[in-house]
Steps between C-alpha positions, in 0.01 A plus 500: 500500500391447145432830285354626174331660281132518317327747283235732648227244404535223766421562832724330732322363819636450820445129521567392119822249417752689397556434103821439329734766583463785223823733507392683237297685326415700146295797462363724216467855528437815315702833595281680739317172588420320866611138527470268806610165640562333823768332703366224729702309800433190676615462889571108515390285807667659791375591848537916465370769254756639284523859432578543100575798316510581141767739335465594101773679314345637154720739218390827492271455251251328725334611823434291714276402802488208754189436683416238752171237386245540781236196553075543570279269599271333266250247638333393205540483118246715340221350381359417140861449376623104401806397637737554186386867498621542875836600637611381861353134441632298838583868656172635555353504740844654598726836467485609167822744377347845404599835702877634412631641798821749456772247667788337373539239808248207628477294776436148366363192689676179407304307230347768360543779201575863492500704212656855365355705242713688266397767350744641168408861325696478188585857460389657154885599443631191506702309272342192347651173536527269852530612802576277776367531881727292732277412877629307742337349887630579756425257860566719819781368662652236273756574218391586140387194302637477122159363443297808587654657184186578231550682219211638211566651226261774386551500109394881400342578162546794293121554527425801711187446663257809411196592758189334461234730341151484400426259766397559858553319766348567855474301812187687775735668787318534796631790714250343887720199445809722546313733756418196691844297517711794533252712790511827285226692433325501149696757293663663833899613482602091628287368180682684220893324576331188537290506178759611284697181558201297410424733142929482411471121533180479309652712210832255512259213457332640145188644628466803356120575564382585884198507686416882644276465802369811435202315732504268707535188263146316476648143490557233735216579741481803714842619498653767754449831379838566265356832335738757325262719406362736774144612428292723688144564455372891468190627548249429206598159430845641348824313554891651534786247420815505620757328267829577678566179631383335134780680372770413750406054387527608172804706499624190755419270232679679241805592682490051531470442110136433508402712159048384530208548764193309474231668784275344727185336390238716514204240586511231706647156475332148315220674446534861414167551753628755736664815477871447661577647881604887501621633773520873648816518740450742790708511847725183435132296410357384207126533446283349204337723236201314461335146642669158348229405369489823248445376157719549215282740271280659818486825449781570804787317322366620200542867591826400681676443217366696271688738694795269562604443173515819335715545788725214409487563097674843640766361690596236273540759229674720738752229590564385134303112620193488303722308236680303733164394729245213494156500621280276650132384527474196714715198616441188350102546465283193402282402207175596758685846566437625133218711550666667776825518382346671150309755717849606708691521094224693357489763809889504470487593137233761581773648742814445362469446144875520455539202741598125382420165722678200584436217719567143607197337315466162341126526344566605157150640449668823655723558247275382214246810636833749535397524868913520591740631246772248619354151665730292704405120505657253683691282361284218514251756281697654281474289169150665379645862511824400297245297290279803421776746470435701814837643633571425842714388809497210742481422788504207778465479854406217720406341181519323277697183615603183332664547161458849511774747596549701809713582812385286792744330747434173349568625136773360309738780471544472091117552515583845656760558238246436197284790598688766278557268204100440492402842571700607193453196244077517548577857486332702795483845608612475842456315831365511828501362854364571834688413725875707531500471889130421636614421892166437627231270563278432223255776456563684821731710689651242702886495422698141469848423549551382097819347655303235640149565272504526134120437393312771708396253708231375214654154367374377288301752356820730516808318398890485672665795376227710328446787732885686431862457384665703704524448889555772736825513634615782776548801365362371155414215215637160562453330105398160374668280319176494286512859503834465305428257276171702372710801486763260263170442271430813475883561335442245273200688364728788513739280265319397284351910384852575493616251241170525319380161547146456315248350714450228248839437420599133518722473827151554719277319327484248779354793684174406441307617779505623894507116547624340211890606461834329558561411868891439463739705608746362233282595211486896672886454517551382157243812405708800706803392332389439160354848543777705624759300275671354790 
């Protein structure tokens, strides 16, 4: 067998040539930070699998996890993206490494790869200076191999990392996707074990902002009714809310880390036309309030939530959240949705004066009007609003490709790895995404396996590895190894507010833009170390 080791930011695919053996490895870390690699083995020509396993032995000081490199099938690149901006050139259409299953032994086919994530928490208390992590293969059934022996050395700063702060981070988290894979019952006693896996892994990957379905979410199509608030109409057009279960996702939440809510949209989706599906819930069914079509400022949403939200105002003050919660108008509307979308902020600021907006927008004439408080443009978008002064965050989804960053399953991992040094060097307020673990067909309620279908079954409109990061595993969140290396960005944003770093300070002047910045892992090496005096 030949062995060894590779930073986090090259995937290793099944069928690539094994490169020139690597037996070690170097590593910069604060105290209290999260630092990753992998250990890869190739099975030679042979006529049998080979069953491999991987043992670690760490100091104290580090904690450390082993986890096996799963494979998905990709059968196309993504489109609108040139060749040298593509990972998995000659692989795809292929398996593509990406899900991290919790297993410290693979079965490898001769001629191929298999890889091992390792996983080290530097614990806060530790002593600086290097620490070394000794691994070895093991082959089932033949003696040990001197060869198998790996060692990296983890060299630990006396920077303690601090929590990030004053920037949000949140990732949509749809609770039907969870209903629907697991066969629970929205919000019934099965759910709540389930879903607090999902929030604790969220929190543990720097999202610190979560979506309350307080209704069903309006995005993605009709979606199965995922409603935490019960309402019940009364007799002369009043309504009574329930907000027990409300309080049980957000006391959930905060029991996981999660320390933000931002609450459903209130009007439709792309448009901002319609007001968004109520539901009453009576004998284990769930009927609508009012038609579909029901516009957004017609006088029957209108008087809905002018009820509603007094309501909400209450409990949010009750529960200590109106500080800690973020509102919204519409998702993504377009330039022709102005009109409507100024009608829905004007009625909203009629009725809940106390209320700010946010949303994933790119037309800038929003902000210029101060129809949303905060505006979230894509990436691809984003320039005008840091050229005009408007604070915002950022955002990308399926889009934009090429040069630009993001987190598809053709994206070069260091691309990944950039996101946090961009966010912070063109200085925005936050970031968002929409897809944490969307397991179903593209607009509909039609769950896929997302072991086998990554792009909601919409290529190429929807790209490979959009739709989530985690997977579902059996009794809870399988992770990605892009999930990881986003989570690793968002530390380095948390490094560089702990040390002070000025957003115009020398060292990231390269960082010019979401897609002009350094694409070499050496130069982010030579950066972590010069930064934690390594």
């Amino acid at each position: 067998m030949k062995v060894w080791l590779s930073s986090s930011l090259v995937r290793q695919f099944p069928n690539a040539a094994p490169p020139r053996g690597q037996a070690t490895l170097s590593l910069y870390a604060a105290r209290g930070e999260r630092v990753s690699f992998q250990a890869s083995v190739f099975v030679p020509s042979g006529d049998r699998p080979r069953e491999v396993s991987l043992r670690v032995d760490a100091p104290g000081d580090l904690a450390v996890r082993v986890r096996r490199v799963g494979l998905v099938p990709v059968p196309h690149h993504n489109a609108d993206t040139p060749v040298e901006e593509l990972d998995g050139v000659g692989h795809i259409p292929g398996y593509v490494p990406d899900p991290l299953f919790p297993e410290e032994t693979a079965l490898v086919a001769p001629r191929e790869v298999a890889a091992f994530w390792i996983t080290v928490n530097v614990r806060r208390a530790a002593r600086p200076g290097p620490k070394e992590i000794a691994l070895a293969f093991h082959s089932a059934g033949e003696r040990d191999n001197a060869a198998s022996l790996l060692k990296a050395t983890v060299l630990v700063s006396e920077v303690v990392l601090a929590k990030r702060k004053d920037f949000r981070v949140t990732h949509w988290f749809y609770a039907d996707a969870i209903c629907d894979w697991y066969g629970v019952e929205p919000f019934g006693e099965p759910f709540w074990p389930i879903c607090e896996k999902y929030m604790k892994d969220y929190a543990e990957h720097g999202c610190d902002l979560i979506y309350v379905p307080v209704f069903t979410p309006p995005l993605d199509g009709v979606k199965r009714p995922t409603q935490l608030l019960k309402v019940r109409p009364r007799a002369g057009g009043r309504y009574s809310f329930d907000w027990r279960r409300v309080k049980r996702w957000i006391q959930l939440a905060q029991k996981s880390g999660i320390r933000h809510f931002e609450w459903t949209h209130f009007f439709t989706q792309w448009g901002c036309r319609n007001a968004i599906r109520v539901y009453e819930e009576r004998d284990g069914k769930n009927r609508l309030l009012w038609p579909p079509g029901t516009g957004a400022t017609s006088s029957t949403h209108r008087d809905f939530l002018a009820q509603f939200l007094p309501a909400l105002e209450r409990f949010l003050r009750e529960e200590r959240l109106l500080n800690a919660s973020y509102f919204h108008v519409s998702d993504e509307p377009g330039g022709d949705s102005l009109p409507y979308y100024r009608k829905a902020r004007d009625l909203l600021r009629e009725l809940a004066p106390w209320m700010r907006v946010m949303d994933a927008l790119s037309d800038v004439r929003f902000a210029r009007e101060g129809l949303t408080d905060m505006p979230v443009p894509s990436i691809a978008h984003a320039r005008p609003f840091v050229e005009e002064g408007i604070p915002s965050w950022a955002y990308f989804c399926c889009g934009p490709r090429g040069r630009w960053i993001n987190r598809l399953l053709d994206t070069p991992l260091i691309k990944i790895r950039m996101t946090g040094w961009l966010l912070y060097r063109l200085g925005f307020g936050g970031f968002l995404h929409w897809g944490f673990n969307y397991w179903h067909r593209s607009q509909t309620q039609h769950m896929i396996d997302p072991f086998t279908v990554t792009d909601g079954e919409r290529w190429p409109g929807w790209a490979y590895g959009d739709p989530f990061v985690v997977y579902p595993g059996p009794d809870g969140p399988i992770d990605s190894l892009r999930w990881e290396v986003f989570a690793e960005s968002l530390q380095d944003y948390a490094l560089l507010q702990t040390l002070g770093v000025p957003r115009d300070d020398r060292r990231l002047a390269p960082l010019k833009d979401f897609d002009d910045f350094p694409r070499n892992e050496k130069w982010l090496a030579r950066l972590r170390k010069s930064l934690l005096g390594v």
